[in-house]
Amino acid sequence: MAGVDTKRNAANVVRVEDEERPVRRGAFGAASLLASDSLDSYSQEELGARITLLEAEIVRINARLREANAQRLAAESFFKPPGPATRAGDEPAAG
């Protein structure tokens, strides 16, 4: 691992690159934490603000999903095996 900074903790050596990655908790990261959070202590104003924030996050996630889908379709198109070669004017053979 030449050139990779490391930090030593009590248990082992951790790569700095790994520490910079977002930590995912549960199946869906922070969303799992939000879903398990008790809403009893929130005011109506705080609940409204939370809804606004979550709606914005849904928009962001949907945009990323569309982007990922477009990338997948582009990759599939690029790596798609070529179909049978046809010349202009050729008719498909009748079976």
Tab-separated table of C-alpha atoms in Angstrom:
chain	number	residue	atom	x	y	z
A	1	MET	CA	0.000	0.000	0.000
A	2	ALA	CA	2.567	2.540	-1.011
A	3	GLY	CA	1.376	6.108	-0.745
A	4	VAL	CA	-1.742	5.357	1.310
A	5	ASP	CA	-1.830	7.078	4.677
A	6	THR	CA	-2.910	4.901	7.566
A	7	LYS	CA	-4.031	5.593	11.106
A	8	ARG	CA	-3.580	3.093	13.896
A	9	ASN	CA	-6.333	2.488	16.396
A	10	ALA	CA	-6.488	0.037	19.309
A	11	ALA	CA	-7.845	-2.829	17.193
A	12	ASN	CA	-6.028	-2.572	13.863
A	13	VAL	CA	-4.713	-0.396	11.067
A	14	VAL	CA	-7.387	1.473	9.119
A	15	ARG	CA	-6.834	2.982	5.719
A	16	VAL	CA	-7.605	6.703	5.631
A	17	GLU	CA	-9.471	6.213	2.358
A	18	ASP	CA	-11.890	3.875	4.153
A	19	GLU	CA	-12.493	6.421	6.919
A	20	GLU	CA	-13.524	9.058	4.387
A	21	ARG	CA	-16.312	6.909	2.964
A	22	PRO	CA	-19.784	7.475	4.393
A	23	VAL	CA	-20.718	4.920	7.015
A	24	ARG	CA	-23.861	2.969	6.180
A	25	ARG	CA	-25.903	1.766	9.091
A	26	GLY	CA	-28.580	-0.816	8.489
A	27	ALA	CA	-29.832	-1.781	5.087
A	28	PHE	CA	-30.321	1.789	3.878
A	29	GLY	CA	-27.919	3.885	5.925
A	30	ALA	CA	-29.333	6.963	7.584
A	31	ALA	CA	-32.821	6.207	6.255
A	32	SER	CA	-32.938	3.150	8.512
A	33	LEU	CA	-32.113	5.338	11.493
A	34	LEU	CA	-34.777	7.864	10.557
A	35	ALA	CA	-37.414	5.165	10.166
A	36	SER	CA	-36.720	3.857	13.666
A	37	ASP	CA	-36.646	7.302	15.291
A	38	SER	CA	-39.544	8.049	17.655
A	39	LEU	CA	-41.541	11.043	16.424
A	40	ASP	CA	-43.292	11.665	19.736
A	41	SER	CA	-40.936	14.422	20.875
A	42	TYR	CA	-41.165	16.483	17.667
A	43	SER	CA	-43.402	19.539	17.358
A	44	GLN	CA	-45.693	19.983	14.376
A	45	GLU	CA	-43.261	22.544	12.958
A	46	GLU	CA	-40.342	20.116	13.339
A	47	LEU	CA	-42.347	17.319	11.726
A	48	GLY	CA	-43.186	19.600	8.788
A	49	ALA	CA	-39.528	20.540	8.392
A	50	ARG	CA	-38.584	16.876	8.520
A	51	ILE	CA	-41.108	16.051	5.789
A	52	THR	CA	-39.702	18.847	3.602
A	53	LEU	CA	-36.184	17.523	4.081
A	54	LEU	CA	-37.236	13.935	3.319
A	55	GLU	CA	-39.132	15.008	0.183
A	56	ALA	CA	-35.995	16.784	-1.052
A	57	GLU	CA	-34.004	13.617	-0.353
A	58	ILE	CA	-36.508	11.552	-2.345
A	59	VAL	CA	-36.047	13.922	-5.306
A	60	ARG	CA	-32.265	13.539	-5.011
A	61	ILE	CA	-32.484	9.750	-4.818
A	62	ASN	CA	-34.822	9.565	-7.817
A	63	ALA	CA	-32.411	11.706	-9.845
A	64	ARG	CA	-29.532	9.361	-8.947
A	65	LEU	CA	-31.681	6.353	-9.816
A	66	ARG	CA	-32.472	7.804	-13.254
A	67	GLU	CA	-28.766	8.555	-13.780
A	68	ALA	CA	-27.755	5.019	-12.791
A	69	ASN	CA	-30.418	3.562	-15.078
A	70	ALA	CA	-29.194	5.665	-18.005
A	71	GLN	CA	-25.619	4.517	-17.353
A	72	ARG	CA	-26.730	0.874	-17.221
A	73	LEU	CA	-28.668	1.195	-20.487
A	74	ALA	CA	-25.676	2.849	-22.157
A	75	ALA	CA	-23.392	0.051	-20.972
A	76	GLU	CA	-25.829	-2.623	-22.125
A	77	SER	CA	-26.091	-0.933	-25.513
A	78	PHE	CA	-22.309	-0.678	-25.827
A	79	PHE	CA	-21.679	-4.314	-24.909
A	80	LYS	CA	-24.703	-5.737	-26.736
A	81	PRO	CA	-23.643	-8.412	-29.205
A	82	PRO	CA	-24.232	-7.401	-32.821
A	83	GLY	CA	-27.380	-8.755	-34.426
A	84	PRO	CA	-27.475	-10.575	-37.758
A	85	ALA	CA	-25.996	-8.491	-40.544
A	86	THR	CA	-28.501	-7.357	-43.106
A	87	ARG	CA	-28.034	-5.391	-46.273
A	88	ALA	CA	-30.342	-2.677	-47.453
A	89	GLY	CA	-33.181	-4.218	-49.452
A	90	ASP	CA	-32.768	-7.710	-47.982
A	91	GLU	CA	-35.983	-9.301	-46.819
A	92	PRO	CA	-36.009	-11.654	-43.867
A	93	ALA	CA	-36.169	-15.270	-44.985
A	94	ALA	CA	-39.663	-16.759	-44.765
A	95	GLY	CA	-39.874	-19.761	-42.466
